[in-house]
Every structure is written in C-alpha cells, then in structure tokens.
Coordinates of C-alpha atoms in Angstrom, one line a residue:
Chain A
M1 CA 68.1 -105.4 4.1
S2 CA 64.4 -104.8 3.0
S3 CA 65.2 -105.7 -0.5
K4 CA 62.2 -105.5 -2.9
Q5 CA 60.8 -108.6 -4.5
F6 CA 60.4 -108.5 -8.3
K7 CA 58.6 -111.1 -10.5
N8 CA 61.8 -111.5 -12.6
P9 CA 64.3 -113.7 -10.7
V10 CA 67.3 -112.1 -12.6
A11 CA 66.1 -108.8 -11.3
N12 CA 65.9 -110.1 -7.7
W13 CA 69.4 -111.7 -8.1
V14 CA 70.9 -108.4 -9.2
E15 CA 68.9 -106.2 -6.7
K16 CA 70.2 -108.3 -3.8
R17 CA 73.8 -107.7 -4.8
L18 CA 73.5 -104.2 -6.3
P19 CA 70.4 -102.1 -5.6
V20 CA 70.0 -100.5 -9.0
I21 CA 66.7 -102.0 -10.0
S22 CA 64.6 -100.6 -7.1
P23 CA 65.3 -96.9 -7.8
I24 CA 64.2 -97.4 -11.4
H25 CA 61.2 -99.3 -10.4
H26 CA 60.4 -96.7 -7.8
T27 CA 60.7 -93.8 -10.3
L28 CA 58.4 -95.5 -12.9
F29 CA 55.7 -96.9 -10.6
E30 CA 55.8 -95.3 -7.1
H31 CA 57.2 -91.9 -7.2
P32 CA 54.3 -89.3 -7.0
F33 CA 53.9 -87.1 -10.1
P34 CA 51.3 -84.4 -10.0
R35 CA 48.3 -85.6 -12.1
N36 CA 48.0 -82.1 -13.7
L37 CA 51.3 -81.8 -15.5
N38 CA 50.8 -80.2 -18.9
F39 CA 52.9 -80.5 -22.1
M40 CA 55.3 -77.9 -20.8
W41 CA 56.6 -80.6 -18.5
N42 CA 57.8 -82.6 -21.5
F43 CA 61.0 -80.5 -22.0
G44 CA 63.1 -82.0 -19.2
S45 CA 63.1 -85.5 -20.6
L46 CA 63.5 -83.9 -24.1
A47 CA 66.6 -82.1 -22.8
G48 CA 67.9 -85.5 -21.6
L49 CA 67.3 -87.0 -25.0
C50 CA 69.3 -84.2 -26.6
L51 CA 72.2 -84.8 -24.3
V52 CA 72.3 -88.5 -25.2
I53 CA 72.1 -87.7 -29.0
M54 CA 74.9 -85.1 -28.7
I55 CA 77.1 -87.6 -26.7
V56 CA 76.5 -90.4 -29.2
T57 CA 77.0 -88.4 -32.4
G58 CA 79.9 -86.5 -30.8
I59 CA 81.8 -89.7 -30.0
V60 CA 81.7 -91.0 -33.5
L61 CA 82.5 -87.6 -35.0
A62 CA 85.5 -87.3 -32.7
M63 CA 86.9 -90.5 -34.2
Q64 CA 87.1 -88.8 -37.6
Y65 CA 88.1 -85.3 -36.5
T66 CA 91.6 -83.8 -36.3
P67 CA 92.3 -81.1 -33.7
N68 CA 95.1 -79.4 -35.6
T69 CA 94.9 -75.9 -37.2
A70 CA 96.3 -77.2 -40.4
D71 CA 93.9 -80.1 -40.8
A72 CA 90.8 -79.4 -38.7
F73 CA 88.7 -77.5 -41.5
G74 CA 89.7 -80.3 -44.0
S75 CA 88.8 -83.1 -41.6
V76 CA 85.3 -81.7 -41.1
E77 CA 84.9 -81.4 -44.9
R78 CA 86.1 -85.0 -45.1
I79 CA 83.5 -86.0 -42.6
M80 CA 80.9 -84.3 -44.9
R81 CA 82.1 -85.9 -48.1
D82 CA 83.9 -89.1 -47.5
V83 CA 83.0 -90.6 -44.2
N84 CA 80.0 -93.0 -44.4
S85 CA 77.0 -91.2 -43.2
G86 CA 79.3 -88.4 -41.9
W87 CA 77.0 -85.7 -43.3
L88 CA 74.2 -87.1 -41.3
L89 CA 76.1 -87.4 -38.1
R90 CA 77.6 -83.9 -38.3
Y91 CA 74.2 -82.3 -39.3
L92 CA 72.5 -84.1 -36.4
H93 CA 75.3 -82.9 -34.0
M94 CA 75.0 -79.3 -35.3
N95 CA 71.2 -79.1 -35.2
V96 CA 70.6 -81.0 -32.0
A97 CA 72.9 -78.5 -30.4
S98 CA 70.5 -75.8 -31.4
F99 CA 67.5 -77.9 -30.4
F100 CA 69.1 -78.6 -27.1
F101 CA 69.2 -74.9 -26.4
I102 CA 65.6 -74.3 -27.7
V103 CA 64.4 -77.2 -25.4
V104 CA 66.3 -75.9 -22.4
Y105 CA 65.3 -72.3 -22.8
I106 CA 61.6 -73.5 -23.0
H107 CA 62.2 -75.6 -20.0
M108 CA 63.6 -72.6 -18.0
F109 CA 60.8 -70.2 -19.2
R110 CA 58.3 -72.9 -17.9
G111 CA 60.1 -72.9 -14.6
L112 CA 59.9 -69.1 -14.5
Y113 CA 56.1 -69.1 -15.4
Y114 CA 55.1 -71.6 -12.9
G115 CA 57.5 -70.6 -10.1
S116 CA 59.3 -73.8 -10.1
Y117 CA 62.4 -72.1 -8.6
K118 CA 60.7 -71.3 -5.3
A119 CA 61.2 -73.1 -2.0
P120 CA 61.8 -76.0 -1.6
R121 CA 63.2 -76.2 -5.3
E122 CA 65.9 -73.4 -5.1
L123 CA 68.8 -75.9 -5.4
L124 CA 67.1 -77.7 -8.1
W125 CA 66.8 -74.5 -10.1
I126 CA 70.4 -73.4 -9.3
I127 CA 71.8 -76.8 -10.5
G128 CA 69.8 -76.2 -13.7
V129 CA 71.5 -72.8 -14.2
V130 CA 74.8 -74.6 -13.7
I131 CA 73.8 -77.0 -16.5
L132 CA 73.0 -74.0 -18.7
L133 CA 76.4 -72.5 -18.1
L134 CA 78.1 -75.8 -18.9
M135 CA 76.1 -76.1 -22.0
M136 CA 77.1 -72.6 -23.1
A137 CA 80.8 -73.4 -22.5
T138 CA 80.4 -76.8 -24.4
G139 CA 78.6 -75.1 -27.3
F140 CA 81.1 -72.3 -27.6
L141 CA 84.0 -74.8 -27.5
G142 CA 82.4 -77.1 -30.1
Y143 CA 81.7 -74.1 -32.4
T144 CA 85.4 -73.5 -32.5
L145 CA 86.4 -76.9 -33.7
P146 CA 85.6 -76.7 -37.5
W147 CA 88.1 -73.9 -37.6
G148 CA 86.2 -71.6 -39.9
Q149 CA 86.2 -67.9 -39.8
M150 CA 83.3 -67.7 -37.3
S151 CA 85.1 -70.4 -35.2
F152 CA 88.3 -68.5 -35.1
W153 CA 86.9 -65.0 -34.4
G154 CA 84.3 -66.3 -32.0
A155 CA 87.1 -68.0 -30.1
T156 CA 89.1 -64.7 -30.2
V157 CA 86.3 -62.5 -29.0
I158 CA 85.0 -64.7 -26.2
T159 CA 88.5 -65.4 -24.8
N160 CA 89.3 -61.7 -25.0
L161 CA 86.3 -61.1 -22.7
F162 CA 88.7 -62.2 -19.8
S163 CA 91.2 -59.5 -20.7
A164 CA 88.7 -57.1 -19.2
I165 CA 89.7 -58.3 -15.8
P166 CA 91.9 -55.6 -14.3
G167 CA 95.6 -56.5 -13.7
V168 CA 95.7 -60.2 -14.6
G169 CA 93.4 -60.2 -17.6
D170 CA 96.1 -60.4 -20.2
A171 CA 98.0 -63.2 -18.4
I172 CA 94.7 -65.2 -18.2
V173 CA 94.1 -64.8 -21.8
T174 CA 97.6 -66.0 -22.7
W175 CA 97.1 -68.9 -20.3
L176 CA 93.8 -69.7 -22.0
W177 CA 95.3 -69.6 -25.5
G178 CA 98.6 -71.3 -24.6
G179 CA 100.3 -68.7 -26.8
F180 CA 100.0 -65.1 -28.0
S181 CA 96.8 -65.6 -30.1
V182 CA 94.2 -68.2 -30.7
D183 CA 96.3 -71.0 -32.4
N184 CA 97.1 -74.7 -32.4
P185 CA 97.5 -75.1 -28.6
T186 CA 94.1 -73.4 -28.2
L187 CA 92.3 -75.7 -30.7
N188 CA 93.8 -78.8 -29.0
R189 CA 92.7 -77.9 -25.5
F190 CA 89.3 -76.7 -26.8
F191 CA 88.8 -80.1 -28.4
V192 CA 89.7 -81.9 -25.1
L193 CA 87.4 -79.7 -23.1
H194 CA 84.5 -80.1 -25.6
F195 CA 84.8 -83.8 -25.2
L196 CA 85.1 -83.7 -21.4
L197 CA 82.3 -81.2 -20.5
P198 CA 79.3 -83.2 -21.7
F199 CA 80.2 -85.9 -19.2
V200 CA 80.4 -83.3 -16.5
I201 CA 76.9 -82.2 -17.7
L202 CA 75.8 -85.7 -17.3
G203 CA 77.0 -85.8 -13.8
V204 CA 75.2 -82.5 -12.9
V205 CA 72.1 -83.7 -14.7
I206 CA 72.0 -86.7 -12.3
L207 CA 72.2 -84.2 -9.4
H208 CA 69.4 -82.3 -11.0
I209 CA 67.2 -85.4 -11.2
L210 CA 68.1 -86.3 -7.5
A211 CA 67.1 -82.9 -6.3
L212 CA 63.9 -83.1 -8.4
H213 CA 62.9 -86.5 -6.9
T214 CA 63.6 -85.1 -3.4
S215 CA 61.4 -82.0 -3.8
V216 CA 58.9 -83.6 -6.2
S217 CA 57.8 -81.9 -9.5
N218 CA 56.1 -78.6 -9.4
N219 CA 52.8 -78.4 -11.4
P220 CA 50.8 -75.8 -13.3
L221 CA 48.9 -74.8 -10.2
G222 CA 52.1 -74.4 -8.2
I223 CA 50.5 -75.9 -5.1
E224 CA 51.9 -78.7 -3.0
I225 CA 50.7 -82.4 -3.4
K226 CA 48.3 -83.1 -0.6
G227 CA 47.9 -86.8 -0.9
P228 CA 47.7 -89.8 -3.4
Q229 CA 44.5 -88.4 -5.0
D230 CA 46.8 -85.6 -6.4
T231 CA 49.2 -87.9 -8.1
I232 CA 49.7 -90.5 -10.8
S233 CA 52.7 -92.8 -11.6
F234 CA 55.2 -92.0 -14.3
H235 CA 54.5 -95.2 -16.1
P236 CA 52.3 -95.4 -18.2
Y237 CA 50.9 -91.9 -18.0
F238 CA 54.1 -89.8 -18.5
T239 CA 56.0 -92.4 -20.6
I240 CA 53.2 -92.1 -23.2
K241 CA 53.1 -88.4 -23.0
D242 CA 56.8 -88.1 -23.2
M243 CA 56.9 -90.2 -26.3
L244 CA 54.4 -88.0 -28.1
G245 CA 56.6 -85.1 -27.3
V246 CA 59.6 -87.1 -28.6
C247 CA 57.8 -87.8 -31.9
V248 CA 57.0 -84.0 -32.4
F249 CA 60.6 -83.1 -31.5
L250 CA 62.0 -85.6 -34.0
L251 CA 59.7 -84.4 -36.7
L252 CA 61.0 -80.8 -36.3
L253 CA 64.6 -82.0 -35.9
C254 CA 64.3 -84.0 -39.1
A255 CA 62.8 -81.1 -41.0
F256 CA 66.0 -79.1 -40.1
V257 CA 68.5 -81.9 -40.6
F258 CA 67.2 -83.0 -44.0
F259 CA 65.9 -79.8 -45.6
M260 CA 67.7 -76.8 -44.0
P261 CA 70.6 -78.2 -42.0
N262 CA 72.7 -74.9 -42.1
D263 CA 69.9 -72.5 -41.3
M264 CA 70.9 -72.1 -37.7
G265 CA 74.5 -71.8 -38.5
H266 CA 76.5 -68.9 -40.1
P267 CA 77.7 -69.3 -43.9
D268 CA 81.0 -67.6 -43.0
N269 CA 82.1 -70.7 -41.0
Y270 CA 82.6 -72.5 -44.3
I271 CA 85.5 -70.2 -45.0
P272 CA 88.7 -71.5 -43.4
A273 CA 90.0 -69.5 -40.4
D274 CA 92.3 -66.6 -41.3
P275 CA 94.0 -64.8 -38.4
L276 CA 94.7 -61.7 -40.5
V277 CA 91.1 -61.0 -41.7
T278 CA 88.1 -60.4 -39.4
P279 CA 84.7 -61.0 -41.1
A280 CA 82.9 -57.6 -41.5
H281 CA 80.2 -58.7 -39.1
I282 CA 80.8 -61.3 -36.6
V283 CA 78.1 -63.0 -34.6
P284 CA 77.9 -65.8 -32.1
E285 CA 75.6 -68.8 -32.4
W286 CA 72.0 -67.8 -32.1
Y287 CA 71.5 -69.1 -28.6
F288 CA 74.1 -66.5 -27.4
L289 CA 72.7 -63.5 -29.2
P290 CA 70.6 -62.0 -26.2
F291 CA 73.7 -62.1 -24.1
Y292 CA 75.9 -60.8 -26.8
A293 CA 73.4 -57.9 -27.2
V294 CA 73.8 -57.0 -23.5
L295 CA 77.6 -57.0 -23.9
R296 CA 77.5 -54.6 -26.8
S297 CA 74.9 -52.3 -25.2
I298 CA 77.4 -51.1 -22.6
P299 CA 80.0 -48.8 -24.1
D300 CA 82.6 -49.7 -21.4
K301 CA 84.6 -52.9 -21.9
L302 CA 84.8 -54.1 -18.4
M303 CA 81.2 -53.0 -17.5
G304 CA 79.9 -54.7 -20.7
V305 CA 81.5 -58.0 -19.8
I306 CA 80.2 -57.7 -16.2
A307 CA 76.7 -56.9 -17.5
M308 CA 76.8 -59.9 -19.7
F309 CA 77.8 -62.4 -17.0
A310 CA 75.2 -60.6 -14.6
A311 CA 72.5 -61.4 -17.1
I312 CA 73.0 -65.1 -16.5
G313 CA 74.3 -64.7 -12.8
V314 CA 71.0 -63.1 -11.8
L315 CA 69.3 -66.4 -12.4
F316 CA 71.1 -67.9 -9.5
I317 CA 69.5 -65.5 -7.1
L318 CA 66.1 -65.6 -8.7
P319 CA 64.7 -67.8 -5.9
W320 CA 65.4 -65.1 -3.4
L321 CA 64.5 -62.1 -5.7
D322 CA 60.9 -63.3 -6.2
R323 CA 59.2 -62.8 -2.7
S324 CA 55.7 -63.8 -3.7
P325 CA 54.4 -66.9 -1.7
V326 CA 52.4 -67.9 -4.8
R327 CA 54.3 -69.9 -7.4
S328 CA 52.2 -70.2 -10.6
A329 CA 51.6 -67.2 -12.8
R330 CA 48.1 -68.4 -13.2
F331 CA 47.3 -66.8 -9.9
R332 CA 49.6 -63.7 -10.2
P333 CA 47.9 -61.3 -12.8
M334 CA 50.8 -58.8 -12.7
F335 CA 53.6 -61.3 -12.8
R336 CA 51.8 -63.0 -15.7
V337 CA 51.9 -59.8 -17.8
M338 CA 55.5 -59.2 -16.8
F339 CA 56.4 -62.7 -17.8
W340 CA 55.2 -62.4 -21.3
A341 CA 56.8 -58.9 -21.6
F342 CA 60.1 -60.5 -20.4
L343 CA 59.8 -63.2 -23.1
V344 CA 59.4 -60.5 -25.7
I345 CA 62.4 -58.5 -24.4
C346 CA 64.5 -61.6 -24.5
Y347 CA 63.5 -62.2 -28.1
I348 CA 64.2 -58.5 -29.1
L349 CA 67.6 -58.8 -27.4
G350 CA 68.2 -61.8 -29.6
T351 CA 67.4 -59.9 -32.8
V352 CA 69.6 -57.0 -31.6
G353 CA 72.6 -59.4 -31.1
A354 CA 72.4 -60.5 -34.7
Q355 CA 72.6 -57.0 -36.2
A356 CA 75.5 -54.5 -36.6
P357 CA 75.4 -52.0 -33.8
D358 CA 75.4 -48.8 -36.0
N359 CA 72.5 -50.0 -38.4
V360 CA 68.9 -49.0 -38.0
Y361 CA 67.2 -51.7 -36.0
V362 CA 65.1 -54.3 -37.9
F363 CA 62.5 -56.4 -36.1
V364 CA 62.8 -59.9 -37.5
V365 CA 60.8 -63.2 -37.2
P366 CA 62.7 -65.7 -39.2
Y367 CA 61.0 -67.1 -42.3
L368 CA 57.9 -64.8 -41.8
F369 CA 58.6 -61.1 -41.8
S370 CA 60.9 -58.2 -40.9
F371 CA 60.4 -54.5 -40.6
E372 CA 62.1 -51.3 -39.5
V373 CA 60.5 -50.1 -36.3
S374 CA 61.7 -46.4 -36.8
S375 CA 64.4 -44.9 -38.9
W376 CA 66.0 -43.2 -35.8
M377 CA 66.1 -46.4 -33.7
T378 CA 69.6 -47.8 -34.1
V379 CA 70.5 -51.4 -33.0
L380 CA 72.5 -49.9 -30.2
T381 CA 69.6 -47.8 -28.9
V382 CA 67.1 -50.7 -28.9
G383 CA 69.8 -52.8 -27.3
Q384 CA 70.3 -50.4 -24.5
I385 CA 66.6 -50.1 -23.8
T386 CA 65.9 -53.8 -23.8
T387 CA 69.0 -54.5 -21.7
A388 CA 67.7 -52.0 -19.1
L389 CA 64.3 -53.7 -19.2
Y390 CA 65.8 -57.1 -18.9
F391 CA 67.5 -56.2 -15.5
L392 CA 64.4 -54.2 -14.5
F393 CA 62.3 -57.4 -14.7
F394 CA 64.5 -59.1 -12.1
L395 CA 64.8 -56.1 -9.9
S396 CA 61.1 -55.4 -9.7
L397 CA 60.4 -59.0 -8.5
P398 CA 61.2 -58.2 -4.8
I399 CA 58.7 -55.4 -4.6
L400 CA 56.0 -56.9 -6.9
P401 CA 54.2 -58.6 -4.0
L402 CA 53.5 -55.2 -2.5
F403 CA 51.3 -54.2 -5.4
E404 CA 50.0 -57.5 -6.7
K405 CA 46.7 -59.0 -5.5
T406 CA 47.0 -62.7 -6.2
K407 CA 44.0 -64.9 -7.1
P408 CA 42.8 -67.4 -4.5
L409 CA 44.5 -70.9 -4.8
P410 CA 42.5 -74.1 -5.2
A411 CA 42.3 -76.3 -2.2
S412 CA 44.1 -79.1 -3.9
I413 CA 45.3 -80.4 -7.3
S414 CA 42.6 -83.1 -7.4
E415 CA 39.9 -80.6 -6.6
A416 CA 41.0 -78.3 -9.4
V417 CA 41.4 -81.2 -11.9
L418 CA 38.0 -82.6 -11.1
S419 CA 36.0 -79.4 -11.1
K420 CA 37.5 -78.6 -14.5
S421 CA 36.3 -81.9 -15.9
E422 CA 32.9 -81.4 -14.6
K423 CA 32.4 -78.2 -16.5
Chain B
M1 CA 93.5 -94.5 25.2
S2 CA 91.5 -91.5 25.9
N3 CA 91.5 -88.1 24.4
T4 CA 89.5 -86.6 27.2
G5 CA 92.3 -86.9 29.7
S6 CA 93.8 -83.5 29.7
G7 CA 93.7 -80.1 28.0
H8 CA 97.4 -80.4 27.1
D9 CA 96.7 -83.4 24.8
E10 CA 94.0 -81.7 23.0
T11 CA 96.1 -78.6 22.2
K12 CA 98.8 -81.0 20.8
R13 CA 96.2 -82.8 18.7
D14 CA 94.9 -79.5 17.4
F15 CA 98.3 -78.4 16.5
L16 CA 99.1 -81.6 14.6
M17 CA 95.7 -81.3 12.9
V18 CA 96.4 -77.7 11.7
A19 CA 100.0 -78.6 10.8
T20 CA 98.9 -81.6 8.8
A21 CA 96.3 -79.7 7.0
A22 CA 98.7 -76.8 6.2
V23 CA 101.4 -79.1 4.8
G24 CA 98.6 -80.9 2.9
A25 CA 97.3 -77.7 1.4
V26 CA 100.8 -76.5 0.4
G27 CA 101.5 -79.9 -1.1
A28 CA 98.3 -79.8 -3.1
G29 CA 99.0 -76.3 -4.3
L30 CA 102.5 -77.3 -5.5
T31 CA 101.2 -80.4 -7.2
V32 CA 98.4 -78.4 -9.0
W33 CA 100.8 -75.7 -10.3
P34 CA 102.5 -77.9 -13.0
F35 CA 99.2 -78.8 -14.4
I36 CA 98.0 -75.2 -14.6
N37 CA 101.4 -74.0 -15.9
S38 CA 101.4 -76.6 -18.7
L39 CA 98.6 -74.6 -20.3
N40 CA 100.9 -71.5 -20.5
P41 CA 102.9 -70.9 -23.8
S42 CA 105.4 -73.6 -24.4
A43 CA 109.0 -73.3 -25.3
D44 CA 108.5 -73.8 -29.0
V45 CA 105.7 -71.1 -29.0
L46 CA 108.1 -68.7 -27.2
A47 CA 110.9 -69.4 -29.6
L48 CA 109.0 -67.9 -32.5
A49 CA 108.6 -64.6 -30.5
S50 CA 110.6 -62.3 -32.7
I51 CA 110.8 -61.4 -36.5
E52 CA 112.7 -59.1 -38.7
V53 CA 111.0 -57.0 -41.4
D54 CA 112.5 -55.3 -44.4
L55 CA 111.0 -51.8 -44.9
S56 CA 112.7 -50.7 -48.1
T57 CA 109.8 -51.5 -50.4
I58 CA 107.3 -49.4 -48.5
E59 CA 106.5 -46.1 -50.1
E60 CA 105.1 -43.1 -48.2
G61 CA 101.3 -43.6 -47.5
Q62 CA 101.6 -47.4 -47.8
S63 CA 100.9 -50.1 -45.2
I64 CA 101.9 -53.7 -44.9
T65 CA 100.7 -56.3 -42.5
V66 CA 103.1 -58.9 -41.2
T67 CA 102.5 -61.8 -38.8
W68 CA 104.2 -61.8 -35.4
R69 CA 103.3 -64.4 -32.7
G70 CA 100.3 -65.3 -34.8
K71 CA 99.0 -61.7 -34.7
P72 CA 98.9 -59.1 -37.4
V73 CA 101.3 -56.2 -37.1
F74 CA 100.5 -53.0 -39.1
I75 CA 103.5 -51.2 -40.4
R76 CA 102.7 -47.9 -41.9
R77 CA 104.9 -45.2 -43.6
Q78 CA 102.9 -42.2 -42.8
T79 CA 102.4 -39.1 -44.9
A80 CA 103.2 -35.6 -43.7
A81 CA 99.6 -34.8 -43.4
E82 CA 99.0 -37.9 -41.1
I83 CA 101.9 -37.0 -38.9
A84 CA 100.6 -33.4 -38.6
D85 CA 97.1 -34.6 -37.9
A86 CA 98.5 -37.1 -35.1
E87 CA 100.6 -34.4 -33.6
G88 CA 97.9 -31.7 -33.6
V89 CA 95.7 -33.5 -31.1
D90 CA 95.4 -32.3 -27.6
V91 CA 96.7 -35.3 -25.7
A92 CA 94.6 -34.6 -22.6
T93 CA 91.3 -35.1 -24.4
L94 CA 92.2 -38.7 -25.5
P95 CA 90.6 -41.7 -23.8
D96 CA 94.0 -43.2 -23.5
P97 CA 96.3 -40.2 -23.4
Q98 CA 99.6 -40.7 -25.3
A99 CA 101.6 -38.3 -27.5
Y100 CA 102.5 -39.1 -31.0
G101 CA 106.2 -39.1 -30.2
D102 CA 105.6 -41.9 -27.6
R103 CA 104.1 -44.2 -30.2
V104 CA 106.9 -44.1 -32.7
T105 CA 110.7 -44.7 -32.4
K106 CA 111.2 -42.9 -35.8
P107 CA 108.7 -40.3 -36.8
G108 CA 106.9 -41.4 -39.9
W109 CA 107.1 -45.2 -39.2
L110 CA 104.2 -46.5 -37.3
V111 CA 104.5 -50.0 -36.0
M112 CA 101.5 -51.4 -34.1
V113 CA 99.8 -54.8 -33.2
G114 CA 96.7 -54.9 -35.5
I115 CA 94.4 -56.2 -32.8
C116 CA 91.5 -54.1 -31.5
T117 CA 92.0 -53.7 -27.8
H118 CA 88.3 -54.3 -27.2
L119 CA 87.8 -57.9 -28.0
G120 CA 90.6 -58.8 -30.4
C121 CA 89.3 -58.2 -33.9
V122 CA 91.5 -57.0 -36.7
P123 CA 90.5 -53.4 -37.6
G124 CA 90.2 -52.3 -41.2
G125 CA 92.2 -49.5 -42.6
Q126 CA 95.3 -51.1 -44.0
K127 CA 93.9 -51.2 -47.6
V128 CA 93.1 -48.0 -49.4
T129 CA 89.5 -49.2 -49.9
D130 CA 88.9 -50.0 -46.1
N131 CA 86.7 -47.9 -43.9
K132 CA 89.2 -46.0 -41.9
G133 CA 86.6 -44.7 -39.3
D134 CA 85.9 -41.2 -38.3
F135 CA 89.5 -40.2 -37.5
G136 CA 91.1 -41.4 -40.8
G137 CA 93.1 -44.3 -39.1
W138 CA 91.5 -47.7 -38.5
Y139 CA 88.0 -48.9 -37.8
C140 CA 87.0 -52.1 -36.0
P141 CA 83.9 -53.4 -37.6
C142 CA 83.1 -55.9 -34.8
H143 CA 81.9 -53.3 -32.2
G144 CA 82.6 -50.1 -33.8
S145 CA 85.9 -48.7 -32.3
H146 CA 87.6 -45.8 -34.2
Y147 CA 91.4 -45.3 -34.1
D148 CA 93.2 -42.1 -35.4
T149 CA 96.3 -41.8 -37.7
A150 CA 98.5 -42.8 -34.8
G151 CA 96.4 -45.8 -33.9
R152 CA 94.9 -44.1 -30.7
I153 CA 91.5 -45.0 -29.6
R154 CA 89.1 -42.0 -30.2
K155 CA 85.6 -43.4 -30.1
G156 CA 83.9 -46.8 -29.3
P157 CA 84.2 -49.5 -26.7
A158 CA 87.9 -50.2 -26.9
P159 CA 89.7 -49.0 -23.8
K160 CA 93.3 -48.6 -25.1
N161 CA 95.3 -47.5 -28.1
L162 CA 96.5 -50.1 -30.5
E163 CA 99.5 -51.8 -28.8
V164 CA 102.9 -50.7 -29.9
P165 CA 105.1 -53.9 -29.8
E166 CA 108.6 -53.9 -28.6
Y167 CA 110.8 -53.3 -31.8
N168 CA 114.0 -51.5 -32.8
F169 CA 115.6 -50.4 -36.1
L170 CA 118.6 -52.7 -36.9
S171 CA 119.4 -50.3 -39.9
D172 CA 117.5 -47.7 -41.7
N173 CA 115.4 -50.2 -43.5
L174 CA 115.3 -53.2 -41.3
I175 CA 113.4 -53.6 -38.1
K176 CA 113.3 -56.4 -35.5
I177 CA 109.9 -56.9 -33.7
G178 CA 109.9 -58.7 -30.4

C-alpha cells in the first residue's frame, strides 16, 4: 500500500489501518479547484451547513416532541414556553429550513447560469435534483408535525394529489394515511419519515460530492481546466472564502431568528388542527409556491398534478435538453436573456401560488412594495401564462443553438484571469 | 471441476440460476408485503367505520355536519325549491352525470361526505352565512370548485360529485352511515 506520510504520527497510525485521513488531505490540499470560482460557488458548502444545523436542532427537538394528534400541538407550544432554549431551537429549525431552500435554489440557478449540468456533470446535476426532491418531501413532512391548521390541510391536500392516479389512486391515499383521513396513524408515520429522510439526504449528498470530485468543479467561464496554472487548492483559498459566506449567512439567519422568526411561516399554523374546518385560503410553505401555482393553473385534476411533477421532473432531462456546446451564459447572449426571464417567471409563479385563484393578481416584493398589474388580470390568468412560459423555457433549449451565436471562449482559465488583472 | 465440459451442464446451471432467482424474487415479495400492508388502516381504525345519526331535530332547510371515519359528513334536509332545482338540471350537461334520484335514498334528505373531490378540503355551504358558490350548494375555497344543491360538481377543478357514503334509514328519523 502506498500509504501517505503525514507529520502527525497519530494520523500515520490511523491512515495505515483505516485510510480516512488521506481523502480529507487530498480534498484540502491537492484536489484542483478552478482559480476563478466566484461567490456563487459558496452555496454548496452553505447547503451542507444547513443540513448539519437541521439535523442537530432536529434531534434535540425530537426529544421533546410528541407525535400524537392529541398532544402534538401542545408539545410544540411546550417547547416554545417551557423547554430550556426550546424557542431558539425551534426557531432555528424553522428558519434554517427556509434558508436551506434559499441556498439550494441559488445553488441550482448558479448551475443553470454557468451550465454546470452539461457533460461530464450530468449525473452530478441529477443527484442534486434527487436531493431537492428529498428536501421537499422532508420539508412537507416536517411542516405537518406541529399539527396546526396549515399542517393538517397541507397534509390533506398533498396526500390527495395521489388520488388523481386513475384506478388505484384512492387505495394509495388510504395506504398513505393508514385510515380514511389524515389522522393519528398519518402523523406517526410522517414523524418517523421526517426523522429518517435527512439521513438519506446525507447519504445522497456524499454521492453528490463524490461525483463532484470525479468531474471537478465547473467555473464561471465554463471551460475545462487545462493544467495546474488554472487551479488552486481548497485550503486556504476556499476555506477563507467559504467562511466569509458563512458569516454573511449567519447574520441574515440571526436577523430572522431573533427579529422576525415567523415571517416565513403562516399564522394559521398557530391554530390547532380541525378536521371539520378548512381555512379560507390555504397555502403551502413559500418554497413550494411556484409548483403550487403550476398545479392550480391547470383546470383538470390529473393534468394539474402531472404538470406540477413535470415542473420538477424536467430538471432531470435538462442536461440533454440544452444542446449548446458552450456551458457558461457569459458566452451565450440569448441564453443569458432567457435565464433572467426564467428567474422572473419563477418569481411570478411564486407570487401567484400565494394568492387566491379568483382574485386580481398583485405583484409583490415582500417588505418593499406591491401593486395590481391590471384589474382584468386574475391570479389564474397570470398563473396560466407563466406556467406556459416556464415550460417554454425548457422546450426552447434544444433549438436555441440553431439561432444563437456564442461569443469566443478564452483559451484557458489562467489566461482569462491574468488578462483581467492586467487591465 | 470444469463448467466448460458440455452444453448439457450449462443448460442445467442456467436453469438452476433462473429457478433460484425466481424463488428469491417471490420470497422477497412475500417478505416485503407485510411491511407495506402494515401501513394500511389497522383493525381499530376499521372498527370505528360506522355511526348512527338522529335526524329528528333537523328542520327543513337546515344542515348538520357529523364526523364519520374522521371526515365531515354533510346531512341536509332540503327545501322544496332545492329539490326542484336539483331535479330540473339536464343530467347530460353535468361534468359527472348523476340524476338527483341516484344521490338520495329518501328524497329531501341529502347525505354526503363533505370533502371536495379535488384535493380534500371541506367546502363551505353548511352555514347560512357561508359562500354557497354559483349554484347555491357548496363552494370549496381552496381551489374554487362549485357544487349544486345536490352536491354535484358544476364548475372548477374537482372531477367528481361529492361522495355519497353507504347509509340506510333504520327508522324515519335514524340513519346508519357506513
């Protein structure tokens, strides 16, 4: 065995018997990272940090929580009032859940802008989409646990999505519930699954990192590494850069946790679940709103459900939809415009999902402003237009290279970086 | 020992291979089933599957909501106008065609599961002050489904009429649901 020699004799002793030191050493000091990575590359490690915070706060919360319909709501209130630091742990868990999605969505839009899903990184991207799906499942299951009105009716609506499946739909829903409605058996299994899935995510994250280290990080230029002059080591360059990102992240997180901990939740979830009364306007958590808008935009039940799942499913085939050989949007003038348009479409879909379908559509930027676009534009109309545009974005990718004249790519990363610093 | 000797041997090995795999697959399936089936409704949940409801206190034009299998059940003693309205509809024009007579066992008494057939919300319309939708029956606020005075879907994303549970009249004023 060509085992590595370290200065620390303990490290050598362990490495000889269990080779766990050398992969870490390799990642920190030897693995080639492109020297031009910008701050958009901070969000992967931030997502990892979120997962760790969620697991740690989640484990201690689970020690205080009671997964029973009679006691669940009360046990959450007990955490808030009686458990030592319980309020802090729960507010951290609630808000990091939202921040986790913010971080992951930025991480994905980064990948979209710089073409990080293209060969040889297709599987890396697909594993990432799997992580997103697992996160969505975990987030949904967790939102059920406080057993408030939004918990109960969110669980009811989402499980009922499966009743759209022809023939076996109702049997599947009864099986998911363990009864004839969302009830105690449902809450019990949702708690178990909410506890289990984060560890599944952890496993898939390890696959994600393995695939990343095999294909090496993409970079803002979207061109391959040509040699050692194009790369730097993770430590100290990216450890320090990531730590700056972590500081900004924690500042924002603390602003929410300490000053507006419930802003990203819904007030109705502080009303205990009542199976006989549906709230007048039910909405999912904010990070599901664009997909909820797609669901509601299609008037047919089955087609609505299919469209909603397709909105996420289309990401799996994205590496093959985009046929342009150029990765980075910096060199793709048309794709760059489409990317920003797509970002706006996703945002509008989110605002649509938050509003009642028959109302007049109001464009909202939280904390800043809101206005009616036009008195004849209902939420439904805007939702249908933006849903069509959402899918049009993906469907136009295969034919885009026929019309798009890409800009010339630089010869290498180091050449581009050095010419920039000379100016 | 050699497995390159004759074709006969290889066929036998192939057969044993396929047979073993088949038995293994069946065994795995049989083992997995109890795990999957354990998530289906348990005996204690099924035991609560029927209830009796006294109707004697309900006046004409009044509705009550009772809980059956954890779900709301709407019971309405309809007015003559509502019955006439429900009977006057051309059944062929409905999204889920069903005549009024097929939705009641005793005309005037409407018994339905109060769960929207779209995604499971409870439609409004039981209280006098509720929004009853465009057809004077029930209206689901979640995604905008309108039900008529017989609980039939008329407008919106719901695919089916409000479900009529299995029930029968034990006497004039007593029904058993389930």
